[in-house]
Amino acid sequence: MRKLALIVCMLSASLYGDAAIVVPDSMLTIDHAYYTSSADTSIAIIQTMRQRQMAPTWQLDMAEADYCYATMDYTKALQLYQSVYRSGEAKGVPEIYLALLARLMQTHDILYNEDELVTYIYELRQEAQRRKNDAYMAMADFTLGKRKHYHRKKEEGLELCIKAIDTMKGSDYFRKDNELCNYYASLLQMYMNDGRYDDALRMSLLQEEAVLRIKGVNVNNKETLRYVYALRASLLAKAGRTEEANLTYDNWKKQPGGNCIVDKPILDYLIIYKHYQEAHDLIHAYHDILKNQKDNYSYRMITLLTTAAQVEGALGNIDEANKHCQEIKTIADSMHISKSNSLMETSWNLIQTKEDVVKKNIILNALGAILIIGMVMGAMILYYTRRLRHSNAALFKALNSLEAYRNRTIAPTQEPISPIDPINPIAPTPPTTSPTSPDENERLFVELDSQITRDRLFLKPNFGRDDMARLIGVDKNRIGHIMSRYSSASNASVYINTKRVEYGAKLLLKHPEYTIAAIATECGMNNTVTFNRTFKEVYGMTPSEYRETSEKSS
C-alpha cells in the first residue's frame, strides 16, 4: 500500500512539533505527504490539509498515524489508528483496511498491550484470509508466533514465525524486505533469550542481507545497519565472544545517524562490558522520549527503568537507583500487573546489594578508625604508665584495692526481670455478633451466584472475593465460609475460576479457530497455565483434549 512508504522515507526523523514549513498548493495531496523526502514537509502537508479540510478526516488521521509510527511516537500513532478504525471508513478500501489492522496489531505489540493485541491478530488473520493476501497473513502469523513463544510455547511459536517468514518471502508485498528485517530481529532476540546464540547469530546475518537488499532513494540503509550492529554486539557480548563483540561495537559506532530508540539494543553490550556512563546517557535520552510521548505507564517504561536502576547502582548513585525502583512500583500499581514484580524484585535486589556494600564499607572504615584510635590511646597509656614512679608494691596494692571494689559492687548474678503483659486500656472491645442462621447464608449464596452468573462478572480479570462481598453486603471473611458450605468450591478464588473454565469449555466448541491462550484471555484468565490446570481439575482433561474429544464425538 502506498501509504506505508512513509515508514521508509522517515526512519531517521525525530519527534515533530508544529509545522513551520509553508508548502505550495500543488503539493497539498495525500501522495505528496507520503512521498516527499522531508519529514518536516510531510507533516506540514498533513497539517495544512487538515486546517483547510482538503481531505476526509480519516485519511489525514491515517497519514499522520503513519508519520508518528515512522518517527516511533507509538502512543500518538495508536490513538490516530484507533480513530480511523472507529470511523469505519477504511473498511471500504481493502488495502488500507488491511494496513490499518496490521498497524494496530504491531503498535499494540510494541507497546505490550497484550489484551488488545489478541483481538487484532485474529481480525487481521480473518481479513487477510478472506482477501487471500499472503503478506498480511504472514504479519498476523508472525506476531502470533511471537506471542506463543512469550507464553512459553517456544517451539510452536518459533515454528509459526519461520513459516510466516517463508510466506512473506513468497509474497509480492513491496516492503517485504523491510518486514523481513523486523522478523529476523525478533527471531534473533527470541533465540538469544533462549540461549541459542548460534541460531541468533544466523538471524543477525540474514537481517543484514535483507537490509542490503532494500532499494530506494528514501531508505537510510546505513542507519538500519546501525540497528543490525547494535543487536549483534549485544548478542556476541551475551555469548561471551568478546573480541567479535568489540569489533561489532566499533562498526556500530562508525555508522552515521541513529537515535536512542534505534540504538537501545546496544545497552546489553554497554552494561556487560561496564561502559556505564555511555549506557546512562542513552537510557536518559530514551526516557525523555517516552515522557514526551506521554508513555509514562507502560511495560516499555518499566523495562527501561529497571535497566536505569541497574546502571545507576553500578555508578554508585544509590539514591537515583532507589528513585527508579519507586517509579517502577508506582507504574506497576497503576497498571495492576504482576509481571513487573519480577523486574521490580530484580531492581530492589540490586539496590539492596549496593546498599549492603556501602554499609559494609562504612562499617569497615569505622572499625579501622576505632582500631587506629585504640592503638594511639594504647600507646599513650603505655607511655604514661611507664612514667609512673610508684613502686611495685604500691601498684599491686592499688590493683588489689580495685579488685576488692569490683567484688563488692558488682553482683555475680542478677535475677531476671519478669516481663509485664502489655495492656491497651483504650482498645475497643470486639463487637459481639449474633450467629447467622444457615438459611440466611444459603439465601446470600443463591443471590450471589445468580448475580455472578447472570452478569458474567467472572469474566473480569480482577474480580475476586472483595467484589463478591460488596455484591451481597457482607464481610469478606464470611465469603469463604459461604463458599465452602454451599458450593463445591473450597474458596472464592476456586469458585470464580471454575465459572471461568465452564465458560471456556463453551468457547472451545463454539470457536475452534481460537487458541487456548485466546480463550483463557476471553474468560478473564491472563495466565494460560492457571487456565489449563483449573480446566483439568474441573473436567479431568486439558482444554486441548476436551476439544479433540468433543470434535470426535460430533
Coordinates of C-alpha atoms in Angstrom, one line a residue, residues 446-459 471 495 499:
V446 CA -28.1 -18.1 45.9
E447 CA -28.3 -14.3 45.4
L448 CA -24.5 -14.0 44.8
D449 CA -24.3 -17.0 42.4
S450 CA -27.3 -15.6 40.5
Q451 CA -25.7 -12.2 40.0
I452 CA -22.3 -13.5 39.0
T453 CA -23.8 -16.0 36.5
R454 CA -26.3 -13.6 35.1
D455 CA -24.0 -10.6 34.6
R456 CA -20.9 -12.8 33.8
L457 CA -18.9 -10.9 36.4
F458 CA -16.4 -13.8 36.5
L459 CA -15.1 -12.6 33.1
L471 CA -22.3 -7.5 46.0
Y495 CA -15.4 -20.8 42.7
K499 CA -17.0 -20.4 36.4

